[in-house]
């Protein structure tokens, strides 16, 4: 589904990613854990083509929807418009099926996206990503700034989608707790390199990961 | 006394300038005078645009201010040397007063405000009787300094060269001093400059007033050289010409301003002459000079951000350094477990403003 | 009374023209973050083109439409220069539009000479309350309203319009959805060109255009855009009317030559007041 080999991304003279290799199979739920500045957003931007690669290879089978850090909605547009623009690349513009999936958005459809709460915005962002009918959805920092219970709700929705339609998930998180709870496998990214990988169970037991990433509570601005 | 390249450069400029004034044929001297005056104003514009990032679409108005100040004083009985002396002072004073509110604005707002200033100034000049209104100010007496009356074009060539050198010296000294280094900080980031304790507003105003003073001095000489002034001598296009010259030459550098004004002025003037050849339509001079300004400006701003001077410097640097560019390698964990510094930003290259920022 | 009415009507018509130019400036600015200094030039090109096309005996509505199309093309070309090259900063784009404006001078003089030109719009006049109102005035208002309604419809109800608004709202997110931000920017410039063109063909019968008319048109257009807060085009309509009527009154009752300074001073006052408020906020935070 996603195959990244020896990826290298540079900004001018600075190297953001070096020798990154990872793979995600169809239907998997994989996490990418890393602190601020580790290069997680850069990796997603490289996957979605927003940032050029200096060397290495990226292969994505099917459509990838990138739900960016900080939601990045269109604040002046309505929820409905935000959602329907998710289908810009092709497909049904009508977000009716999103409202079935996420009924709360249906109630908010006419509201200005900028006026919503963080959790609601995150839901819109994910909904917008889903509108593209992607094969894989990559979400950057879903839990940032959100209350744990909201994060839990979002996580279970994503799990359902994954179970029902085989939607592949790539979750990028600072908070390892959330990521490892939802996902089966994970990679750990540190200053542009993969420093650890394995199943969630393995990583949860790893003292290294525990010290660096499981120390802080979920949802706090860690 | 150190013989650094800059001092040599100024000395070379002085020698070349005075030699040209002495040796050039009479017919070419009028071009010389105008070029020297234009370069004087352009230095100020270049400093303003290069060090404070402020686009001034109104420097022609300061040129006019100096000219009219000198002209009005001289036609009302004041000694002409006083008029010349007060021309830059008047322009700088106006700039200080106007600059206080104006410099609160940034970017395109400031560009518009300076344009507005130029237009309002033109309006005022056309209305007031003391400036002679639309018809203009006639009969400005010839300049006489210390008993010497300047009547020939050559004498004004010497004078304008001297003025240009004075301006170059002042500009260079300002740039090299502590306030000057602060200006350079300004040019990289206003936020950084403010947080380092530099009184951003004061310096911006100082540069603004100084650049106006340069323009005012040039304007004063212009008044005595021409003998008459009219609003039509100072159209908005004049301000735009200064911008073209500053941009083409390289913003923020005296050498850039000099290079740019010489290149653009001579090129435009040359094409203008071509346009007056027999067989060319009467509108040819306008078309050619506007086309030159436009093409040079757009080419410079899109393809040569450092101007001609910057381009040459970059070429030199690249030849000296070969192909190597310092690459910062991210290190692994240091033995003590500290995290090494991260790359400056994790923001995507296609930043928050899409592809045009 | 009749003088007042005629000033009012003239002012309203002027105001509609300003509003159209302002809407072009606003749309381009919102989508590309660039202030288009060449906006007045689009109106001038349209005015000249309409005059030439009419001279060639092309009938009325077609001539104006051709002129507007020409302005749209010029607008798109301006866009190419301003934003076509990757990595051009908004500041550099601003200067690039200045350059294009000056090039416009050269081309205008080349094609049409340096003398002012006009053409006759709607001939004849109606009488209202004892005042002869030229029919051209009565054409301007409905056309302007129609155009603004069209703009609202476009941005609020069409998918393409929403995509363009999205670019204005968040270019990064727009690019993520596959919206071509550069392409939208060019459309915005083209649309701005067309809007300037409409202003040009409406105003030229009232006041002849010449190659340097663009400065006053831009100044007034930008003033109106500032009054509208550089946000929604619809607000420009209100701002334009206020400015147009105010200028007309000043020209009628005071001196004509003060009319341009009015727009300038008004805009400056607003800009500086906004800046002062921003500074005050900052000092409070410190």
PDB file of C-alpha atoms in Angstrom, chain A residues 83-212:
ATOM      1  CA  UNK A  83     -16.358  18.510   3.323  1.00  0.00           C
ATOM      2  CA  UNK A  84     -17.399  18.745  -0.286  1.00  0.00           C
ATOM      3  CA  UNK A  85     -14.073  20.255  -1.288  1.00  0.00           C
ATOM      4  CA  UNK A  86     -12.461  17.090   0.002  1.00  0.00           C
ATOM      5  CA  UNK A  87     -13.782  15.425  -3.123  1.00  0.00           C
ATOM      6  CA  UNK A  88     -12.081  17.964  -5.393  1.00  0.00           C
ATOM      7  CA  UNK A  89      -9.841  15.367  -6.969  1.00  0.00           C
ATOM      8  CA  UNK A  90     -12.863  13.382  -8.066  1.00  0.00           C
ATOM      9  CA  UNK A  91     -15.915  11.641  -6.754  1.00  0.00           C
ATOM     10  CA  UNK A  92     -19.187  12.589  -5.255  1.00  0.00           C
ATOM     11  CA  UNK A  93     -19.284  16.164  -3.968  1.00  0.00           C
ATOM     12  CA  UNK A  94     -22.250  15.491  -1.741  1.00  0.00           C
ATOM     13  CA  UNK A  95     -21.136  14.827   1.830  1.00  0.00           C
ATOM     14  CA  UNK A  96     -24.369  13.068   2.804  1.00  0.00           C
ATOM     15  CA  UNK A  97     -22.611   9.807   3.604  1.00  0.00           C
ATOM     16  CA  UNK A  98     -20.212  11.609   5.927  1.00  0.00           C
ATOM     17  CA  UNK A  99     -23.188  12.846   7.920  1.00  0.00           C
ATOM     18  CA  UNK A 100     -24.315   9.253   8.300  1.00  0.00           C
ATOM     19  CA  UNK A 101     -20.915   8.290   9.542  1.00  0.00           C
ATOM     20  CA  UNK A 102     -20.458  11.314  11.759  1.00  0.00           C
ATOM     21  CA  UNK A 103     -23.950  12.579  12.641  1.00  0.00           C
ATOM     22  CA  UNK A 104     -22.657  15.472  14.675  1.00  0.00           C
ATOM     23  CA  UNK A 105     -21.283  17.018  11.512  1.00  0.00           C
ATOM     24  CA  UNK A 106     -24.724  16.838   9.994  1.00  0.00           C
ATOM     25  CA  UNK A 107     -26.019  19.129  12.680  1.00  0.00           C
ATOM     26  CA  UNK A 108     -23.125  21.544  12.104  1.00  0.00           C
ATOM     27  CA  UNK A 109     -23.253  21.517   8.323  1.00  0.00           C
ATOM     28  CA  UNK A 110     -24.151  25.187   7.853  1.00  0.00           C
ATOM     29  CA  UNK A 111     -21.772  26.541  10.445  1.00  0.00           C
ATOM     30  CA  UNK A 112     -18.580  28.382   9.632  1.00  0.00           C
ATOM     31  CA  UNK A 113     -15.741  25.946  10.121  1.00  0.00           C
ATOM     32  CA  UNK A 114     -13.712  28.516  11.969  1.00  0.00           C
ATOM     33  CA  UNK A 115     -16.298  28.734  14.716  1.00  0.00           C
ATOM     34  CA  UNK A 116     -16.186  25.088  15.729  1.00  0.00           C
ATOM     35  CA  UNK A 117     -14.456  23.532  18.705  1.00  0.00           C
ATOM     36  CA  UNK A 118     -11.192  21.656  18.305  1.00  0.00           C
ATOM     37  CA  UNK A 119     -12.794  18.254  18.418  1.00  0.00           C
ATOM     38  CA  UNK A 120     -15.461  19.223  15.908  1.00  0.00           C
ATOM     39  CA  UNK A 121     -12.828  20.669  13.602  1.00  0.00           C
ATOM     40  CA  UNK A 122     -10.846  17.472  13.793  1.00  0.00           C
ATOM     41  CA  UNK A 123     -13.940  15.557  12.822  1.00  0.00           C
ATOM     42  CA  UNK A 124     -14.459  17.862   9.854  1.00  0.00           C
ATOM     43  CA  UNK A 125     -10.842  17.441   8.842  1.00  0.00           C
ATOM     44  CA  UNK A 126     -11.139  13.667   8.938  1.00  0.00           C
ATOM     45  CA  UNK A 127     -14.461  13.849   7.125  1.00  0.00           C
ATOM     46  CA  UNK A 128     -12.884  16.016   4.457  1.00  0.00           C
ATOM     47  CA  UNK A 129     -10.135  13.470   4.061  1.00  0.00           C
ATOM     48  CA  UNK A 130     -12.678  10.655   3.742  1.00  0.00           C
ATOM     49  CA  UNK A 131     -14.594  12.531   1.062  1.00  0.00           C
ATOM     50  CA  UNK A 132     -11.757  11.769  -1.304  1.00  0.00           C
ATOM     51  CA  UNK A 133     -12.699   8.056  -0.951  1.00  0.00           C
ATOM     52  CA  UNK A 134      -9.113   7.269  -0.075  1.00  0.00           C
ATOM     53  CA  UNK A 135      -7.537   3.865   0.219  1.00  0.00           C
ATOM     54  CA  UNK A 136      -5.286   5.118   2.974  1.00  0.00           C
ATOM     55  CA  UNK A 137      -5.794   8.018   5.320  1.00  0.00           C
ATOM     56  CA  UNK A 138      -2.811   9.630   7.015  1.00  0.00           C
ATOM     57  CA  UNK A 139      -3.671  11.801  10.021  1.00  0.00           C
ATOM     58  CA  UNK A 140      -1.136  14.158  11.562  1.00  0.00           C
ATOM     59  CA  UNK A 141      -1.417  14.803  15.293  1.00  0.00           C
ATOM     60  CA  UNK A 142      -5.048  13.875  15.663  1.00  0.00           C
ATOM     61  CA  UNK A 143      -4.943  14.085  19.424  1.00  0.00           C
ATOM     62  CA  UNK A 144      -3.196  17.426  19.772  1.00  0.00           C
ATOM     63  CA  UNK A 145      -5.159  19.784  21.938  1.00  0.00           C
ATOM     64  CA  UNK A 146      -8.173  17.499  22.227  1.00  0.00           C
ATOM     65  CA  UNK A 147      -9.765  16.056  25.339  1.00  0.00           C
ATOM     66  CA  UNK A 148      -9.086  12.327  25.786  1.00  0.00           C
ATOM     67  CA  UNK A 149     -12.696  11.376  25.401  1.00  0.00           C
ATOM     68  CA  UNK A 150     -12.946  13.104  22.047  1.00  0.00           C
ATOM     69  CA  UNK A 151      -9.802  11.397  20.918  1.00  0.00           C
ATOM     70  CA  UNK A 152     -11.293   8.113  22.017  1.00  0.00           C
ATOM     71  CA  UNK A 153     -14.418   8.711  19.963  1.00  0.00           C
ATOM     72  CA  UNK A 154     -12.438   9.601  16.873  1.00  0.00           C
ATOM     73  CA  UNK A 155     -10.225   6.604  17.350  1.00  0.00           C
ATOM     74  CA  UNK A 156     -13.129   4.200  17.564  1.00  0.00           C
ATOM     75  CA  UNK A 157     -14.744   5.673  14.467  1.00  0.00           C
ATOM     76  CA  UNK A 158     -11.512   5.143  12.596  1.00  0.00           C
ATOM     77  CA  UNK A 159     -11.285   1.608  13.887  1.00  0.00           C
ATOM     78  CA  UNK A 160     -14.784   0.909  12.661  1.00  0.00           C
ATOM     79  CA  UNK A 161     -13.975   2.275   9.250  1.00  0.00           C
ATOM     80  CA  UNK A 162     -10.864   0.191   9.116  1.00  0.00           C
ATOM     81  CA  UNK A 163     -12.761  -2.943  10.100  1.00  0.00           C
ATOM     82  CA  UNK A 164     -15.705  -2.375   7.773  1.00  0.00           C
ATOM     83  CA  UNK A 165     -14.159  -1.017   4.625  1.00  0.00           C
ATOM     84  CA  UNK A 166     -10.517  -1.923   4.972  1.00  0.00           C
ATOM     85  CA  UNK A 167      -9.457   1.735   5.078  1.00  0.00           C
ATOM     86  CA  UNK A 168      -5.754   1.763   5.803  1.00  0.00           C
ATOM     87  CA  UNK A 169      -4.660   4.060   8.621  1.00  0.00           C
ATOM     88  CA  UNK A 170      -1.393   5.871   9.108  1.00  0.00           C
ATOM     89  CA  UNK A 171      -1.497   7.766  12.348  1.00  0.00           C
ATOM     90  CA  UNK A 172       1.191  10.264  13.167  1.00  0.00           C
ATOM     91  CA  UNK A 173       1.375  11.194  16.831  1.00  0.00           C
ATOM     92  CA  UNK A 174       3.456  12.770  19.524  1.00  0.00           C
ATOM     93  CA  UNK A 175       1.445  10.845  22.024  1.00  0.00           C
ATOM     94  CA  UNK A 176       2.508   7.212  21.824  1.00  0.00           C
ATOM     95  CA  UNK A 177      -0.280   6.127  24.114  1.00  0.00           C
ATOM     96  CA  UNK A 178      -3.031   6.996  21.674  1.00  0.00           C
ATOM     97  CA  UNK A 179      -1.078   5.743  18.707  1.00  0.00           C
ATOM     98  CA  UNK A 180      -0.165   2.389  20.206  1.00  0.00           C
ATOM     99  CA  UNK A 181      -3.668   1.847  21.534  1.00  0.00           C
ATOM    100  CA  UNK A 182      -5.264   2.228  18.145  1.00  0.00           C
ATOM    101  CA  UNK A 183      -2.596   0.784  15.884  1.00  0.00           C
ATOM    102  CA  UNK A 184      -1.058  -2.641  15.470  1.00  0.00           C
ATOM    103  CA  UNK A 185       2.382  -1.536  14.394  1.00  0.00           C
ATOM    104  CA  UNK A 186       4.453   1.552  14.816  1.00  0.00           C
ATOM    105  CA  UNK A 187       7.615   3.317  13.797  1.00  0.00           C
ATOM    106  CA  UNK A 188       9.489   5.786  15.946  1.00  0.00           C
ATOM    107  CA  UNK A 189      10.952   8.797  14.201  1.00  0.00           C
ATOM    108  CA  UNK A 190      13.637  10.934  15.759  1.00  0.00           C
ATOM    109  CA  UNK A 191      15.347  13.894  14.105  1.00  0.00           C
ATOM    110  CA  UNK A 192      14.642  12.568  10.668  1.00  0.00           C
ATOM    111  CA  UNK A 193      15.515   8.917  11.178  1.00  0.00           C
ATOM    112  CA  UNK A 194      13.591   5.776  12.098  1.00  0.00           C
ATOM    113  CA  UNK A 195      15.079   4.684  15.389  1.00  0.00           C
ATOM    114  CA  UNK A 196      12.685   1.936  16.345  1.00  0.00           C
ATOM    115  CA  UNK A 197       9.899  -0.168  14.858  1.00  0.00           C
ATOM    116  CA  UNK A 198       7.762  -3.113  15.779  1.00  0.00           C
ATOM    117  CA  UNK A 199       4.347  -4.227  16.911  1.00  0.00           C
ATOM    118  CA  UNK A 200       2.538  -2.064  19.397  1.00  0.00           C
ATOM    119  CA  UNK A 201       3.066  -4.640  22.092  1.00  0.00           C
ATOM    120  CA  UNK A 202       6.808  -4.726  21.491  1.00  0.00           C
ATOM    121  CA  UNK A 203       7.108  -0.986  21.554  1.00  0.00           C
ATOM    122  CA  UNK A 204       4.978  -0.588  24.628  1.00  0.00           C
ATOM    123  CA  UNK A 205       7.328  -2.894  26.452  1.00  0.00           C
ATOM    124  CA  UNK A 206      10.437  -1.194  25.199  1.00  0.00           C
ATOM    125  CA  UNK A 207      12.100   0.857  27.955  1.00  0.00           C
ATOM    126  CA  UNK A 208      13.458   3.297  25.415  1.00  0.00           C
ATOM    127  CA  UNK A 209      10.030   4.144  24.050  1.00  0.00           C
ATOM    128  CA  UNK A 210       8.578   4.199  27.527  1.00  0.00           C
ATOM    129  CA  UNK A 211      11.065   6.720  28.767  1.00  0.00           C
ATOM    130  CA  UNK A 212      10.816   9.084  25.866  1.00  0.00           C
TER     131      UNK A 212
END
